[in-house]
Coordinates of C-alpha atoms and ligand atoms in Angstrom, one line a residue:
X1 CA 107.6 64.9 95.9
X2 CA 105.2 63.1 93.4
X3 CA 106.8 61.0 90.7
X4 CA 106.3 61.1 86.9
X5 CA 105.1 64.5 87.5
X6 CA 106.3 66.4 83.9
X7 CA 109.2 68.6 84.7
X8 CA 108.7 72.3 85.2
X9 CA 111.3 75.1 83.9
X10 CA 111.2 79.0 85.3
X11 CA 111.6 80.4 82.1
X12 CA 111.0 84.2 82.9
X13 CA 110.6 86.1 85.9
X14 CA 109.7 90.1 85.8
X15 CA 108.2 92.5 88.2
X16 CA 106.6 96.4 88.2
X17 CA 106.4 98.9 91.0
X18 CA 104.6 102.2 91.4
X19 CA 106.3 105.5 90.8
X20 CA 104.8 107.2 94.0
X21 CA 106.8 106.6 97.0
X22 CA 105.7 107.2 100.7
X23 CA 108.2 107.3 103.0
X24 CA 107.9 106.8 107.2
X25 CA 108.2 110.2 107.6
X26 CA 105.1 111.2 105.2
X27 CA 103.1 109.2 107.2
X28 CA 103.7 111.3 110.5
X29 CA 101.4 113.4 108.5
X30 CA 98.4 111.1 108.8
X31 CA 99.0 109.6 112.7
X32 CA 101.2 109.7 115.9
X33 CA 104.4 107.4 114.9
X34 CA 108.2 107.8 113.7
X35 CA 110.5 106.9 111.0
X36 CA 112.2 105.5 114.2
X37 CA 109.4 103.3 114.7
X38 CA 108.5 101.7 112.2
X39 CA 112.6 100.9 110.7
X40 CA 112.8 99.2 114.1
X41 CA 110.1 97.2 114.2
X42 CA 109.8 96.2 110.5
X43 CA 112.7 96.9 108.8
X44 CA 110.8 99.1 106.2
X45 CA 111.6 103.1 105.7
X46 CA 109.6 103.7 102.7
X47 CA 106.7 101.7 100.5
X48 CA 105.3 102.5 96.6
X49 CA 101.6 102.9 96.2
X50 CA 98.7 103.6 93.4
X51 CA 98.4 107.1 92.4
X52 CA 95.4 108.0 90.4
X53 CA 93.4 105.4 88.6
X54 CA 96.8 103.3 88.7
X55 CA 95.7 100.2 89.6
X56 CA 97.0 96.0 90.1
X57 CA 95.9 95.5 86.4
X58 CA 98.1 98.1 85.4
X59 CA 101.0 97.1 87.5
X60 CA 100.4 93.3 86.8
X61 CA 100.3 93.9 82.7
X62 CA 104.2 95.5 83.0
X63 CA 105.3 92.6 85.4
X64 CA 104.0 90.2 82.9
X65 CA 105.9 91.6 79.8
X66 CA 108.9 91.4 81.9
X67 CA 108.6 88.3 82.6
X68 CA 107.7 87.2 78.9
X69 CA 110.2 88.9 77.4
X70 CA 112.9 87.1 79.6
X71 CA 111.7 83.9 79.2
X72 CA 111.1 83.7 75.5
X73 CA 107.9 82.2 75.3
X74 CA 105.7 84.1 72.8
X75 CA 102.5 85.6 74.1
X76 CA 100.2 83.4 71.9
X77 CA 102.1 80.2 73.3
X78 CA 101.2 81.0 76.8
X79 CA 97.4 78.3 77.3
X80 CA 96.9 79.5 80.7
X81 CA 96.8 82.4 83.0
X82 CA 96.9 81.9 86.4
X83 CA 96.6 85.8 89.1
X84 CA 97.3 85.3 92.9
X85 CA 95.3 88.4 94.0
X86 CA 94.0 88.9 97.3
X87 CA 93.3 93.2 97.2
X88 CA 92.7 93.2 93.6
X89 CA 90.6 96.4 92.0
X90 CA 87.6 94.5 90.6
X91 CA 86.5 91.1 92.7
X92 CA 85.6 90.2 89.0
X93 CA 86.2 90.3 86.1
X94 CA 89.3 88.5 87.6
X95 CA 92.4 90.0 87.8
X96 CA 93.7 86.9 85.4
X97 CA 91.1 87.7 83.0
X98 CA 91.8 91.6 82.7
X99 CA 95.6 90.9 82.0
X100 CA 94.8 87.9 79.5
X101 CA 93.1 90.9 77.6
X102 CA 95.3 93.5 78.1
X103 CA 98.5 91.0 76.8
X104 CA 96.3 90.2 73.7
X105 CA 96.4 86.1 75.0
X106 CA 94.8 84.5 71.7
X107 CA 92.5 81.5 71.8
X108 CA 90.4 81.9 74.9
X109 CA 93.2 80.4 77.4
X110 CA 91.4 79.8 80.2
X111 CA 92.8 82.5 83.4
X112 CA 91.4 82.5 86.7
X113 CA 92.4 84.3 90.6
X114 CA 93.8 82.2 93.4
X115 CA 93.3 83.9 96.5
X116 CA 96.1 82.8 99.4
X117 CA 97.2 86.5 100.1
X118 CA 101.0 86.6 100.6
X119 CA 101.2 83.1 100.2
X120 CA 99.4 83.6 96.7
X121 CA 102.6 82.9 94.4
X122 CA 103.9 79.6 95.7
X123 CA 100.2 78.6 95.6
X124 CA 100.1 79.3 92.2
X125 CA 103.6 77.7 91.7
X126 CA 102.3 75.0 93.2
X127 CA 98.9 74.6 91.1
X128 CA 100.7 75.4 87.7
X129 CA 103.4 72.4 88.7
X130 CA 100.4 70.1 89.2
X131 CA 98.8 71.5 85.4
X132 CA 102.3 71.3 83.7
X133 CA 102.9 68.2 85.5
X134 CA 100.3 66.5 84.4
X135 CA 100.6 67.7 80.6
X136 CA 97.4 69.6 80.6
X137 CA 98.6 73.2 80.1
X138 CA 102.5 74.0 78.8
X139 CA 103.4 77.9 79.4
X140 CA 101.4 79.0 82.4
X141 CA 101.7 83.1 83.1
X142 CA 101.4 83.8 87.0
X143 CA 100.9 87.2 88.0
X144 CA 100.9 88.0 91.6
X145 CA 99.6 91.9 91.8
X146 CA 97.4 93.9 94.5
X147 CA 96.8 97.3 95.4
X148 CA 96.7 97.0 99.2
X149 CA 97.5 100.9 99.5
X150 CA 93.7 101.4 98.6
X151 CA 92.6 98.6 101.1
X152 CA 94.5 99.5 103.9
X153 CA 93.3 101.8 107.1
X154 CA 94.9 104.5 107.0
X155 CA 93.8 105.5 109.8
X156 CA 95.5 102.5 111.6
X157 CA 99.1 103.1 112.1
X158 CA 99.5 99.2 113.2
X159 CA 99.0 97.8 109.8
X160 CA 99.2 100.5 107.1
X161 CA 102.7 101.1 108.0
X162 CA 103.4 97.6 106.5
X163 CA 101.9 97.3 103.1
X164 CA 102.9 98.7 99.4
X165 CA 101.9 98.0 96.1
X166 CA 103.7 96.5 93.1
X167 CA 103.2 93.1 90.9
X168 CA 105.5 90.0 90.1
X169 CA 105.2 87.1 87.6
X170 CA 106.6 84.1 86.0
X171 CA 106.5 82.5 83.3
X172 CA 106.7 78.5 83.4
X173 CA 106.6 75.8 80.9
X174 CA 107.3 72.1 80.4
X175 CA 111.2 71.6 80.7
X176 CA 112.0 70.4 77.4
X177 CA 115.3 69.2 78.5
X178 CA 114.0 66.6 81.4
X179 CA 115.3 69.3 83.9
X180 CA 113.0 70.1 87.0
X181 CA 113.1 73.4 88.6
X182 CA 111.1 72.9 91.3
X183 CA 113.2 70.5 93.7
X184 CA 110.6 70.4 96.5
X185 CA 107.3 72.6 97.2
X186 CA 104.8 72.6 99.5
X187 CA 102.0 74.9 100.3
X188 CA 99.0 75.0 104.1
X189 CA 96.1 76.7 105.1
X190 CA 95.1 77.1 108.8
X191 CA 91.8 78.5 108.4
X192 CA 91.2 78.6 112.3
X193 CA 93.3 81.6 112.7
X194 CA 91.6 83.3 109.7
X195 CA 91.0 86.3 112.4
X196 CA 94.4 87.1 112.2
X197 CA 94.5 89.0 109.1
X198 CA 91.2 89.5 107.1
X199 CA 89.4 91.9 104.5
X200 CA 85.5 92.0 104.6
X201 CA 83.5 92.8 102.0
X202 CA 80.6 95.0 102.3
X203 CA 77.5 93.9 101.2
X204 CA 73.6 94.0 102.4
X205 CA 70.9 91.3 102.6
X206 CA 68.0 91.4 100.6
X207 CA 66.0 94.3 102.2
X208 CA 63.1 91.3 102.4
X209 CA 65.0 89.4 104.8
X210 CA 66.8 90.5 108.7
X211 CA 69.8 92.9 108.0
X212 CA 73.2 91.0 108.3
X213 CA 75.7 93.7 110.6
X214 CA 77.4 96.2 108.5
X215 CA 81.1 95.5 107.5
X216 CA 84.0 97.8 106.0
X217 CA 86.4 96.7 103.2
X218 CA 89.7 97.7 105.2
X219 CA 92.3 95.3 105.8
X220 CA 91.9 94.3 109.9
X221 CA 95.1 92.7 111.3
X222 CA 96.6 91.2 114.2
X223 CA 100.3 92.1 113.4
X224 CA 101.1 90.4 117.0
X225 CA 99.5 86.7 116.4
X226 CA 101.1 87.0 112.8
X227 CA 104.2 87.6 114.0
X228 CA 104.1 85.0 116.8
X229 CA 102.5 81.9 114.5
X230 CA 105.2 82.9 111.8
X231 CA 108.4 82.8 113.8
X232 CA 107.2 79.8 115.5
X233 CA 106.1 78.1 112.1
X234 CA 108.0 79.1 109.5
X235 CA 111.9 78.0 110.1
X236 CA 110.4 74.4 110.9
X237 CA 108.3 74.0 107.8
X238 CA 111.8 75.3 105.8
X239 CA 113.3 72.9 107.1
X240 CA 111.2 70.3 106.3
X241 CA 110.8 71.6 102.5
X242 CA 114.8 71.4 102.3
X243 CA 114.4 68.2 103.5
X244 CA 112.1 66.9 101.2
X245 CA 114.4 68.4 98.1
X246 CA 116.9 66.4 99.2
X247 CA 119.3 69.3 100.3
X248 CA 120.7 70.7 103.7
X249 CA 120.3 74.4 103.9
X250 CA 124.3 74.7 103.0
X251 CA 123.3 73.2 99.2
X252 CA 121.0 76.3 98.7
X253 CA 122.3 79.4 97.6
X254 CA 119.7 82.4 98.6
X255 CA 116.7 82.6 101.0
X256 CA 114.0 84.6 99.5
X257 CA 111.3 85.4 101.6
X258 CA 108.1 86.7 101.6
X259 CA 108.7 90.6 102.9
X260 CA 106.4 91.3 105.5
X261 CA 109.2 91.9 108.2
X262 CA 112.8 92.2 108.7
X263 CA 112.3 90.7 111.9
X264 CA 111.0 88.0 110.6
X265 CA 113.3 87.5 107.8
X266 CA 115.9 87.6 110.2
X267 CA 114.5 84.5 112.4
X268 CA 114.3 82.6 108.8
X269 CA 118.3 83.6 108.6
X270 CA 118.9 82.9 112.0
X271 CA 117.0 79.3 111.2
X272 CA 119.5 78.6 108.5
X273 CA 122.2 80.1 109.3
X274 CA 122.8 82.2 105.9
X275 CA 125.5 85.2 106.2
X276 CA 123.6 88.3 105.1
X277 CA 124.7 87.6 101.3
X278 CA 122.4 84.9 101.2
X279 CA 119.4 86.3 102.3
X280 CA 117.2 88.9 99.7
X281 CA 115.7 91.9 101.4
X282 CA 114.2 95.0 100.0
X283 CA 111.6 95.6 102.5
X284 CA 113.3 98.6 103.2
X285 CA 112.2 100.2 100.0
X286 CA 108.7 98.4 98.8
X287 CA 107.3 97.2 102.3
X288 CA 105.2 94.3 102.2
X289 CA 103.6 93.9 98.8
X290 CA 101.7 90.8 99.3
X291 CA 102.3 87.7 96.8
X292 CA 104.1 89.9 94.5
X293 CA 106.9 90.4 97.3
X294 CA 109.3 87.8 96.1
X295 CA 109.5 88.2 92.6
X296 CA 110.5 91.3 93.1
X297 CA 113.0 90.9 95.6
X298 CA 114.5 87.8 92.9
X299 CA 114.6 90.1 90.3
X300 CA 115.7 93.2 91.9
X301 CA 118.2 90.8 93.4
X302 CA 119.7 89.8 90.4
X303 CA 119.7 93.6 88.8
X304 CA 121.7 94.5 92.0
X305 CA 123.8 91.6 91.6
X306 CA 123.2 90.0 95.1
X307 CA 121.4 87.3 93.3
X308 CA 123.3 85.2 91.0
X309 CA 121.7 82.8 88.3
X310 CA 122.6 79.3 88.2
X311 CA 121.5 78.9 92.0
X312 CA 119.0 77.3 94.1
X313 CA 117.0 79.3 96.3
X314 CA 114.3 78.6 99.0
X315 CA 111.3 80.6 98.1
X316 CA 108.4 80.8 101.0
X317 CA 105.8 83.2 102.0
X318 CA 103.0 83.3 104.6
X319 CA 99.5 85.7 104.6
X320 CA 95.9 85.6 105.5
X321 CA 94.5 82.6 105.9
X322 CA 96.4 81.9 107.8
X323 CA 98.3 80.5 104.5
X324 CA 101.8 79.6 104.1
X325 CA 104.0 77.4 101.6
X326 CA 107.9 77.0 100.8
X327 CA 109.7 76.1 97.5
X328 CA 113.1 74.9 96.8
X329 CA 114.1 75.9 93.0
X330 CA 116.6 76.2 90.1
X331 CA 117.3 79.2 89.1
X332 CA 118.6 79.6 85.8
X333 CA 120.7 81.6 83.8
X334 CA 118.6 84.4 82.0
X335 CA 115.2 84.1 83.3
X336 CA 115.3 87.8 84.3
Ligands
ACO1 N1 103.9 104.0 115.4 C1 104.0 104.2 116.8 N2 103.4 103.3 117.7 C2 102.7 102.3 117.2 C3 102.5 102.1 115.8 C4 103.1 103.0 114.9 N3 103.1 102.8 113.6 N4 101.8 101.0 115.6 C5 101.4 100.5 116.8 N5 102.0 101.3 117.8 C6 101.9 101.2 119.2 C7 100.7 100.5 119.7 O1 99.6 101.4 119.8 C8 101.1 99.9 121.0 O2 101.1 100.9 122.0 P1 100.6 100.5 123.5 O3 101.6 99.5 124.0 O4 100.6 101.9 124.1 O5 99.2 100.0 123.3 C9 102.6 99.6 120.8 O6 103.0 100.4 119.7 C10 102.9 98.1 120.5 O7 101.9 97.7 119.5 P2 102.0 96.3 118.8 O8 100.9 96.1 117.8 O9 102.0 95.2 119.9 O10 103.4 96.3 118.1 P3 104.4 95.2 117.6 O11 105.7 95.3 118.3 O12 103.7 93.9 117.6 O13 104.7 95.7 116.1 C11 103.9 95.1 113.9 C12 103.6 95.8 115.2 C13 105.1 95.9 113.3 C14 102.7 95.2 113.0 C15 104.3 93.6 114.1 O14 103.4 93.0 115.0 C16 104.4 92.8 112.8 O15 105.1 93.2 111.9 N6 103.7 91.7 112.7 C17 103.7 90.9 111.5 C18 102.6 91.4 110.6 C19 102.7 90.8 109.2 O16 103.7 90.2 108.9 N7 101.7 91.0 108.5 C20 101.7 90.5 107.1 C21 101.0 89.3 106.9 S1 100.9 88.9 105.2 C22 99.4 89.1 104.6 O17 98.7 88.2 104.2 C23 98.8 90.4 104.4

């Protein structure tokens, strides 16, 4: 961990799901699988999705008045916006920008997108410790919201049984009191296996120049290579970011993951050895909702009373890049 670094405080966490559910068995209607299937493979029996001109902006905007209104931070406070989207609506304006205006944000607070898909809110974590840290921003809003259920192939049963839509964010600011929530993070990129998981978008070359070949805009995944490079990566690099926080895995209340799998939640529990109590899953209800997946399993965790506040938790998450990054943090008492 860097030293001198200003100390960060999680002052507000909040999340927003769409109404519409789809469950395994609605999607029998559009290909050849089973509820059967698709529980045992992934853990996951239903997802939410977008109906009608619903969209991450919309979702996003309610995730971020949760998260305000818990952490008590006033909306004109906030001097920096900060959205990890990856299946946003518009490529720009940025998602950031679009929920700056729909909050009312005074002052021209500068918000920009990230873009490390699943991995998209410990990046941002990551980037807003490094801005708080260093005293140039105080109360940064991270939103992590996509609507994958309009990117997705529907016609692909081996990747559009996975995804849902919904939104998370937090709200963090300079801890007043000396007290750091963020006891070790870490984020990595291999862009070599960027093949595993990836989104085109279409475009054409200027009709003066040779035609470039034609693309779609659907989500194209290996779910196989991701699987394999995440169970072999991922209880390591926990490891490691436990390590660095000074910790063993015993010092750290709850392991929340990145929902993309219950399988692969699983070989994170097997990794640390957590009883079921200490291990947050809802991929049974939302599927995997990108960056957005662990802010909502925190603070559905804590409305279902499986998470307590005034714990420690490993955060980490892995997507398309490939991209992955762990956090060990405080959480405390009220932030959602
Ligand atoms: N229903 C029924 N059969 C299916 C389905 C389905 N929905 N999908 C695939 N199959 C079939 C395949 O056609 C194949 O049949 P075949 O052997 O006759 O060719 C067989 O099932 C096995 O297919 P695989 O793709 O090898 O299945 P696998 O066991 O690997 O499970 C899955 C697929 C669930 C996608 C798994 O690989 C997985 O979860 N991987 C991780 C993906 C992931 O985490 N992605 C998120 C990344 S985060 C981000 O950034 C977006």
């Amino acid at each position: 961990m860097i030293k001198n670094l200003r100390p960060l405080r999680i002052a507000g966490v909040g999340y927003s799901v769409p109404d519409a559910i789809i469950t395994n068995d609605d999607l029998t209607k559009l290909y050849d699988t089973s509820d059967e299937w698709i529980y045992t493979r992934t853990g996951i029996k239903e997802r939410r999705v977008v109906s009608g001109n619903e969209n991450a902006v919309d979702l996003g905007e309610k995730a971020a008045r949760n998260a305000i209104a818990k952490s008590g931070i006033k909306i004109e406070d906030i001097d920096c916006v900060i959205a990890a989207a990856s299946a946003p609506p518009q490529l720009y304006p940025a998602l950031s920008c679009n929920i700056q205006t729909r909050l009312g944000i005074p002052n021209y607070v500068p918000a920009f997108d990230m873009t490390a898909a699943c991995s998209g809110l410990i990046y941002a974590l990551q980037v807003a410790r490094g801005l708080i840290g260093a005293g140039l921003y105080k109360n940064i809003l991270l939103v992590a919201s996509d609507n994958n259920s309009r990117l997705v192939d529907w016609e692909d049963r081996g990747s559009s049984i996975l995804f849902g839509d919904g939104a998370g964010a937090f709200v963090v600011t300079e801890a007043e009191d000396g007290v750091d929530d963020i006891l070790s993070i870490d984020v990595r990129a291999d862009g070599s296996l960027g093949q595993y998981i990836y989104m085109n978008i279409p475009g054409k070359n200027c009709p003066l120049v040779d035609p470039c070949d034609e693309t779609d805009a659907k989500i194209h995944m290996s779910g196989r290579d991701v699987y394999k490079f995440v169970v072999t990566t991922l209880p390591n690099y926990i490891d490691k970011c436990i390590e660095d926080a000074g910790m063993t895995a015993e010092d750290i209340d709850y392991l929340i993951p990145h929902q993309a799998n219950q399988r692969i939640i699983e070989a994170m529990q097997q990794r640390l050895n957590y009883p079921d109590e200490k291990v947050i899953s809802n991929i049974k209800y939302y599927g995997n909702t990108s960056a957005a997946s662990i802010p909502i399993a925190l603070v559905e965790g804590v409305e279902q009373g499986k998470v307590k506040l005034g714990s420690t938790a490993i955060l980490c998450g892995f997507g398309a890049g490939m991209t992955w990054g762990a956090a060990v943090v405080r959480l405390r008492d009220g932030i959602c």
